[in-house]
PDB file of C-alpha atoms in Angstrom:
ATOM      1  CA  MET A  30       5.292  12.223  14.723  1.00  0.00           C
ATOM      2  CA  LEU A  31       7.620  11.801  11.844  1.00  0.00           C
ATOM      3  CA  ARG A  32       7.060  13.555   8.692  1.00  0.00           C
ATOM      4  CA  ASN A  33       8.125  12.640   5.123  1.00  0.00           C
ATOM      5  CA  PRO A  34       8.088  15.423   2.651  1.00  0.00           C
ATOM      6  CA  SER A  35       7.257  13.064  -0.187  1.00  0.00           C
ATOM      7  CA  ALA A  36       4.290  11.817   1.811  1.00  0.00           C
ATOM      8  CA  GLU A  37       3.141  15.462   2.131  1.00  0.00           C
ATOM      9  CA  ARG A  38       3.380  15.999  -1.637  1.00  0.00           C
ATOM     10  CA  ASN A  39       1.759  12.828  -2.803  1.00  0.00           C
ATOM     11  CA  ARG A  40      -1.109  12.404  -0.329  1.00  0.00           C
ATOM     12  CA  GLY A  41      -3.346  14.651  -2.403  1.00  0.00           C
ATOM     13  CA  PRO A  42      -2.888  13.031  -5.736  1.00  0.00           C
ATOM     14  CA  ILE A  43      -3.330   9.682  -4.220  1.00  0.00           C
ATOM     15  CA  LEU A  44      -6.349  10.699  -2.532  1.00  0.00           C
ATOM     16  CA  ASP A  45      -7.925  11.858  -5.826  1.00  0.00           C
ATOM     17  CA  VAL A  46      -7.475   8.293  -7.019  1.00  0.00           C
ATOM     18  CA  LEU A  47      -8.934   6.747  -3.964  1.00  0.00           C
ATOM     19  CA  LYS A  48     -12.117   9.028  -4.433  1.00  0.00           C
ATOM     20  CA  ARG A  49     -12.592   7.226  -7.745  1.00  0.00           C
ATOM     21  CA  GLU A  50     -11.824   3.798  -6.505  1.00  0.00           C
ATOM     22  CA  LEU A  51     -13.283   3.401  -3.056  1.00  0.00           C
ATOM     23  CA  ALA A  52     -16.837   2.780  -2.390  1.00  0.00           C
ATOM     24  CA  PRO A  53     -19.260   6.004  -2.415  1.00  0.00           C
ATOM     25  CA  SER A  54     -20.400   7.284   1.040  1.00  0.00           C
ATOM     26  CA  GLY A  55     -22.965   5.280   2.470  1.00  0.00           C
ATOM     27  CA  GLU A  56     -21.287   1.918   1.784  1.00  0.00           C
ATOM     28  CA  CYS A  57     -19.183   0.799   4.740  1.00  0.00           C
ATOM     29  CA  SER A  58     -15.870  -0.935   3.807  1.00  0.00           C
ATOM     30  CA  THR A  59     -12.517  -1.827   5.252  1.00  0.00           C
ATOM     31  CA  VAL A  60      -8.987  -0.766   4.196  1.00  0.00           C
ATOM     32  CA  LEU A  61      -5.902  -2.378   5.229  1.00  0.00           C
ATOM     33  CA  GLU A  62      -2.817  -0.243   4.603  1.00  0.00           C
ATOM     34  CA  VAL A  63       0.270  -2.264   4.197  1.00  0.00           C
ATOM     35  CA  ALA A  64       3.654  -0.501   4.980  1.00  0.00           C
ATOM     36  CA  SER A  65       1.937   2.722   6.271  1.00  0.00           C
ATOM     37  CA  GLY A  66       5.236   4.599   6.853  1.00  0.00           C
ATOM     38  CA  THR A  67       4.819   7.632   8.909  1.00  0.00           C
ATOM     39  CA  GLY A  68       1.092   7.596   9.228  1.00  0.00           C
ATOM     40  CA  GLN A  69       0.706  10.698   7.252  1.00  0.00           C
ATOM     41  CA  HIS A  70      -1.372   9.001   4.591  1.00  0.00           C
ATOM     42  CA  VAL A  71      -3.801   7.195   6.661  1.00  0.00           C
ATOM     43  CA  VAL A  72      -4.753  10.311   8.655  1.00  0.00           C
ATOM     44  CA  HIS A  73      -5.240  12.255   5.662  1.00  0.00           C
ATOM     45  CA  PHE A  74      -7.286   9.621   3.899  1.00  0.00           C
ATOM     46  CA  ALA A  75      -9.532   8.710   6.943  1.00  0.00           C
ATOM     47  CA  LYS A  76     -10.714  12.503   7.191  1.00  0.00           C
ATOM     48  CA  GLU A  77     -12.204  12.039   3.624  1.00  0.00           C
ATOM     49  CA  PHE A  78     -13.726   8.655   4.098  1.00  0.00           C
ATOM     50  CA  PRO A  79     -15.629   8.543   7.351  1.00  0.00           C
ATOM     51  CA  HIS A  80     -17.589   5.611   6.393  1.00  0.00           C
ATOM     52  CA  VAL A  81     -14.396   3.638   5.796  1.00  0.00           C
ATOM     53  CA  VAL A  82     -12.371   1.669   8.643  1.00  0.00           C
ATOM     54  CA  PHE A  83      -8.634   1.928   8.112  1.00  0.00           C
ATOM     55  CA  GLN A  84      -6.121  -0.335   9.651  1.00  0.00           C
ATOM     56  CA  PRO A  85      -2.619   0.676   9.336  1.00  0.00           C
ATOM     57  CA  THR A  86       0.442  -1.582   9.616  1.00  0.00           C
ATOM     58  CA  GLU A  87       4.135  -1.381   9.803  1.00  0.00           C
ATOM     59  CA  ILE A  88       7.284  -3.505  10.582  1.00  0.00           C
ATOM     60  CA  ASN A  89       9.554  -0.770  11.732  1.00  0.00           C
ATOM     61  CA  ASP A  90       9.296   0.299  15.321  1.00  0.00           C
ATOM     62  CA  ASN A  91       9.960   3.990  14.866  1.00  0.00           C
ATOM     63  CA  LEU A  92       7.344   4.204  12.244  1.00  0.00           C
ATOM     64  CA  LEU A  93       4.912   2.294  14.224  1.00  0.00           C
ATOM     65  CA  GLU A  94       5.222   4.770  16.970  1.00  0.00           C
ATOM     66  CA  SER A  95       4.809   7.673  14.563  1.00  0.00           C
ATOM     67  CA  ILE A  96       1.660   6.147  13.181  1.00  0.00           C
ATOM     68  CA  ARG A  97       0.323   5.557  16.711  1.00  0.00           C
ATOM     69  CA  THR A  98       1.016   9.239  17.537  1.00  0.00           C
ATOM     70  CA  PHE A  99      -0.740  10.582  14.355  1.00  0.00           C
ATOM     71  CA  VAL A 100      -3.739   8.253  15.093  1.00  0.00           C
ATOM     72  CA  GLN A 101      -4.028   9.567  18.614  1.00  0.00           C
ATOM     73  CA  HIS A 102      -4.055  13.030  17.446  1.00  0.00           C
ATOM     74  CA  CYS A 103      -6.442  12.504  14.731  1.00  0.00           C
ATOM     75  CA  PRO A 104     -10.008  13.606  15.540  1.00  0.00           C
ATOM     76  CA  GLU A 105     -11.373  10.855  13.216  1.00  0.00           C
ATOM     77  CA  GLN A 106     -12.613   7.670  14.955  1.00  0.00           C
ATOM     78  CA  ASN A 107     -12.292   5.413  11.984  1.00  0.00           C
ATOM     79  CA  ILE A 108      -8.573   4.295  12.175  1.00  0.00           C
ATOM     80  CA  HIS A 109      -7.553   1.405  14.260  1.00  0.00           C
ATOM     81  CA  PRO A 110      -4.219   1.354  16.047  1.00  0.00           C
ATOM     82  CA  PRO A 111      -1.401   0.205  14.030  1.00  0.00           C
ATOM     83  CA  VAL A 112      -0.238  -3.304  14.102  1.00  0.00           C
ATOM     84  CA  ARG A 113       3.156  -4.752  13.234  1.00  0.00           C
ATOM     85  CA  VAL A 114       2.958  -6.778  10.046  1.00  0.00           C
ATOM     86  CA  ASP A 115       5.749  -8.535   8.087  1.00  0.00           C
ATOM     87  CA  ILE A 116       4.183  -8.665   4.645  1.00  0.00           C
ATOM     88  CA  THR A 117       6.617 -11.627   3.673  1.00  0.00           C
ATOM     89  CA  ARG A 118       5.064 -13.996   6.220  1.00  0.00           C
ATOM     90  CA  PRO A 119       1.644 -15.620   5.856  1.00  0.00           C
ATOM     91  CA  CYS A 120      -1.145 -13.517   7.094  1.00  0.00           C
ATOM     92  CA  GLU A 121      -2.200 -16.360   9.393  1.00  0.00           C
ATOM     93  CA  SER A 122       0.825 -15.663  11.586  1.00  0.00           C
ATOM     94  CA  TRP A 123       0.027 -12.024  12.056  1.00  0.00           C
ATOM     95  CA  SER A 124      -1.327 -10.458  15.324  1.00  0.00           C
ATOM     96  CA  HIS A 125      -4.731 -11.678  16.283  1.00  0.00           C
ATOM     97  CA  GLU A 126      -5.717  -8.043  16.504  1.00  0.00           C
ATOM     98  CA  LEU A 127      -5.922  -7.847  12.767  1.00  0.00           C
ATOM     99  CA  PHE A 128      -8.484 -10.505  12.659  1.00  0.00           C
ATOM    100  CA  SER A 129     -10.904  -9.012  15.272  1.00  0.00           C
ATOM    101  CA  GLY A 130     -14.125  -7.359  14.026  1.00  0.00           C
ATOM    102  CA  ASN A 131     -14.389  -7.043  10.159  1.00  0.00           C
ATOM    103  CA  LEU A 132     -10.637  -7.760   9.471  1.00  0.00           C
ATOM    104  CA  ARG A 133     -11.214 -11.422   8.530  1.00  0.00           C
ATOM    105  CA  SER A 134      -9.893 -13.403   5.765  1.00  0.00           C
ATOM    106  CA  LYS A 135     -11.671 -12.834   2.522  1.00  0.00           C
ATOM    107  CA  THR A 136     -13.577  -9.816   3.833  1.00  0.00           C
ATOM    108  CA  ILE A 137     -11.194  -6.917   3.363  1.00  0.00           C
ATOM    109  CA  ASP A 138     -12.514  -4.408   0.616  1.00  0.00           C
ATOM    110  CA  TYR A 139      -9.262  -2.648  -0.004  1.00  0.00           C
ATOM    111  CA  ILE A 140      -5.400  -3.085   0.510  1.00  0.00           C
ATOM    112  CA  ILE A 141      -3.328   0.042  -0.112  1.00  0.00           C
ATOM    113  CA  ASN A 142       0.454  -0.056  -0.445  1.00  0.00           C
ATOM    114  CA  ILE A 143       2.383   3.110  -1.138  1.00  0.00           C
ATOM    115  CA  ASN A 144       6.049   3.391  -1.994  1.00  0.00           C
ATOM    116  CA  MET A 145       7.081  -0.052  -0.842  1.00  0.00           C
ATOM    117  CA  ILE A 146       7.580  -2.046  -3.927  1.00  0.00           C
ATOM    118  CA  HIS A 147      10.676  -0.400  -5.265  1.00  0.00           C
ATOM    119  CA  ILE A 148      12.634  -0.225  -1.921  1.00  0.00           C
ATOM    120  CA  THR A 149      12.165  -3.683  -0.984  1.00  0.00           C
ATOM    121  CA  PRO A 150      13.276  -7.136  -2.521  1.00  0.00           C
ATOM    122  CA  ILE A 151      10.865  -8.844  -5.002  1.00  0.00           C
ATOM    123  CA  GLU A 152      10.010 -11.451  -2.201  1.00  0.00           C
ATOM    124  CA  THR A 153       8.165  -8.568  -0.342  1.00  0.00           C
ATOM    125  CA  THR A 154       5.983  -7.833  -3.346  1.00  0.00           C
ATOM    126  CA  GLU A 155       5.345 -11.704  -3.611  1.00  0.00           C
ATOM    127  CA  GLY A 156       4.157 -11.617  -0.107  1.00  0.00           C
ATOM    128  CA  LEU A 157       1.990  -8.564  -0.640  1.00  0.00           C
ATOM    129  CA  PHE A 158       0.309 -10.468  -3.782  1.00  0.00           C
ATOM    130  CA  ARG A 159      -0.048 -13.652  -1.853  1.00  0.00           C
ATOM    131  CA  ASN A 160      -1.356 -12.212   1.275  1.00  0.00           C
ATOM    132  CA  SER A 161      -3.833  -9.866  -0.660  1.00  0.00           C
ATOM    133  CA  SER A 162      -5.216 -12.949  -2.273  1.00  0.00           C
ATOM    134  CA  LYS A 163      -6.157 -14.483   0.887  1.00  0.00           C
ATOM    135  CA  LEU A 164      -7.296 -11.290   2.589  1.00  0.00           C
ATOM    136  CA  LEU A 165      -9.272  -9.534  -0.027  1.00  0.00           C
ATOM    137  CA  ARG A 166     -12.991 -10.382  -0.782  1.00  0.00           C
ATOM    138  CA  ALA A 167     -13.638 -11.381  -4.325  1.00  0.00           C
ATOM    139  CA  GLY A 168     -13.473  -8.244  -6.549  1.00  0.00           C
ATOM    140  CA  GLY A 169     -11.469  -6.404  -3.821  1.00  0.00           C
ATOM    141  CA  LEU A 170      -8.836  -4.115  -4.872  1.00  0.00           C
ATOM    142  CA  LEU A 171      -5.235  -3.840  -4.103  1.00  0.00           C
ATOM    143  CA  ILE A 172      -4.030  -0.294  -4.708  1.00  0.00           C
ATOM    144  CA  THR A 173      -0.323   0.347  -5.244  1.00  0.00           C
ATOM    145  CA  TYR A 174       1.831   3.470  -5.654  1.00  0.00           C
ATOM    146  CA  GLY A 175       5.207   4.206  -6.723  1.00  0.00           C
ATOM    147  CA  PRO A 176       7.546   4.120  -9.779  1.00  0.00           C
ATOM    148  CA  PHE A 177       7.281   1.131 -12.339  1.00  0.00           C
ATOM    149  CA  GLY A 178       8.889   0.069 -15.557  1.00  0.00           C
ATOM    150  CA  GLU A 179       7.197  -1.363 -18.333  1.00  0.00           C
ATOM    151  CA  ASN A 180       8.128  -3.843 -20.971  1.00  0.00           C
ATOM    152  CA  GLY A 181      11.678  -3.837 -19.569  1.00  0.00           C
ATOM    153  CA  VAL A 182      12.038  -0.152 -19.990  1.00  0.00           C
ATOM    154  CA  ILE A 183      12.482   2.399 -17.031  1.00  0.00           C
ATOM    155  CA  SER A 184      11.822   6.067 -18.097  1.00  0.00           C
ATOM    156  CA  PRO A 185      12.383   8.896 -17.961  1.00  0.00           C
ATOM    157  CA  GLU A 186      15.946   9.518 -17.069  1.00  0.00           C
ATOM    158  CA  SER A 187      15.146  10.627 -13.476  1.00  0.00           C
ATOM    159  CA  ASN A 188      13.551   7.410 -12.785  1.00  0.00           C
ATOM    160  CA  VAL A 189      16.659   5.446 -14.396  1.00  0.00           C
ATOM    161  CA  ASN A 190      18.814   7.457 -12.099  1.00  0.00           C
ATOM    162  CA  PHE A 191      16.429   6.649  -9.131  1.00  0.00           C
ATOM    163  CA  ASP A 192      16.494   2.981  -9.855  1.00  0.00           C
ATOM    164  CA  ARG A 193      20.624   3.131  -9.965  1.00  0.00           C
ATOM    165  CA  MET A 194      20.540   4.841  -6.691  1.00  0.00           C
ATOM    166  CA  LEU A 195      18.297   2.304  -5.028  1.00  0.00           C
ATOM    167  CA  ARG A 196      20.307  -0.728  -6.339  1.00  0.00           C
ATOM    168  CA  SER A 197      23.482   0.861  -5.111  1.00  0.00           C
ATOM    169  CA  GLN A 198      21.924   0.851  -1.553  1.00  0.00           C
ATOM    170  CA  ASP A 199      20.741  -2.795  -1.936  1.00  0.00           C
ATOM    171  CA  PRO A 200      20.910  -4.817  -5.299  1.00  0.00           C
ATOM    172  CA  ARG A 201      17.625  -6.449  -4.253  1.00  0.00           C
ATOM    173  CA  TRP A 202      15.842  -3.107  -4.564  1.00  0.00           C
ATOM    174  CA  GLY A 203      14.916  -1.127  -7.555  1.00  0.00           C
ATOM    175  CA  ILE A 204      12.015  -0.242  -9.852  1.00  0.00           C
ATOM    176  CA  LYS A 205      10.050  -3.142 -10.755  1.00  0.00           C
ATOM    177  CA  ASP A 206       8.620  -4.061 -14.124  1.00  0.00           C
ATOM    178  CA  LEU A 207       4.916  -4.029 -14.528  1.00  0.00           C
ATOM    179  CA  LEU A 208       4.924  -7.017 -16.914  1.00  0.00           C
ATOM    180  CA  ALA A 209       6.797  -9.087 -14.471  1.00  0.00           C
ATOM    181  CA  LEU A 210       4.480  -7.981 -11.706  1.00  0.00           C
ATOM    182  CA  GLU A 211       1.466  -9.042 -13.793  1.00  0.00           C
ATOM    183  CA  LYS A 212       2.807 -12.502 -14.143  1.00  0.00           C
ATOM    184  CA  LEU A 213       3.622 -12.704 -10.439  1.00  0.00           C
ATOM    185  CA  ALA A 214       0.115 -11.442  -9.407  1.00  0.00           C
ATOM    186  CA  SER A 215      -1.559 -13.953 -11.659  1.00  0.00           C
ATOM    187  CA  ASN A 216      -0.180 -16.838  -9.610  1.00  0.00           C
ATOM    188  CA  PHE A 217      -2.326 -15.447  -6.873  1.00  0.00           C
ATOM    189  CA  ARG A 218      -5.583 -14.778  -8.757  1.00  0.00           C
ATOM    190  CA  ILE A 219      -4.856 -10.964  -8.885  1.00  0.00           C
ATOM    191  CA  ASN A 220      -5.079  -9.091 -12.198  1.00  0.00           C
ATOM    192  CA  LEU A 221      -3.886  -5.590 -13.079  1.00  0.00           C
ATOM    193  CA  VAL A 222      -7.198  -3.728 -14.132  1.00  0.00           C
ATOM    194  CA  ARG A 223      -5.995  -0.074 -14.566  1.00  0.00           C
ATOM    195  CA  GLN A 224      -3.473   2.640 -13.669  1.00  0.00           C
ATOM    196  CA  TYR A 225      -3.206   6.270 -13.224  1.00  0.00           C
ATOM    197  CA  ALA A 226      -0.255   8.459 -14.260  1.00  0.00           C
ATOM    198  CA  MET A 227       0.835  10.523 -11.054  1.00  0.00           C
ATOM    199  CA  PRO A 228       3.147  13.310 -10.327  1.00  0.00           C
ATOM    200  CA  SER A 229       6.940  12.813 -10.306  1.00  0.00           C
ATOM    201  CA  ASN A 230       6.695  10.036 -12.890  1.00  0.00           C
ATOM    202  CA  ASN A 231       4.923   7.665 -10.401  1.00  0.00           C
ATOM    203  CA  ARG A 232       1.833   5.574 -10.900  1.00  0.00           C
ATOM    204  CA  CYS A 233      -1.157   4.255  -9.050  1.00  0.00           C
ATOM    205  CA  VAL A 234      -1.600   0.715 -10.260  1.00  0.00           C
ATOM    206  CA  ILE A 235      -5.018  -0.934  -9.358  1.00  0.00           C
ATOM    207  CA  TRP A 236      -5.092  -4.771  -9.073  1.00  0.00           C
ATOM    208  CA  GLN A 237      -8.297  -6.887  -8.506  1.00  0.00           C
ATOM    209  CA  LYS A 238      -8.725 -10.079  -6.673  1.00  0.00           C
ATOM    210  CA  VAL A 239     -10.372 -12.404  -8.974  1.00  0.00           C
TER     211      VAL A 239
END
């Protein structure tokens, strides 16, 4: 069971946003989490939404094992075992396990993606939008979290330094600009509908499938 200190810190504020965005108790719904990381988030969220079915995913073997262990030790019964997903590949090529039960194309209510966009190439975010367009029901939400730039500007200085550090590790990484992401998402019939300021100069950005 791997533990990421930032996941411990941000899971509470993200949960507060989910309480505003996810359907109220009594309405069953499905959440696909893309890039679930260690698994700390999904087990924390599942406790608060017993009427919601969560499907965690990852591409990294060590993280998949961590998620699996977290889920096994979680008393809640509303989390499916994690499944390997490469978000850059078409969802039709993913494991058949994802498309059993309610997890079928155009039936997923919510997709959650936390702290992925800034530590991956832009092609990964394009894959997120493309596959979200295929998987989300009409009106379904894509909920993303992380640092973002706006109108070509990254702020404050701590985010500028963070962006510089990310690009030193991989020039394809870095904080993405929301205006550019809006244009990219529109190609897949996904619109930015609202956003929330979050601690440590992050944001929760809410996108909707048209």
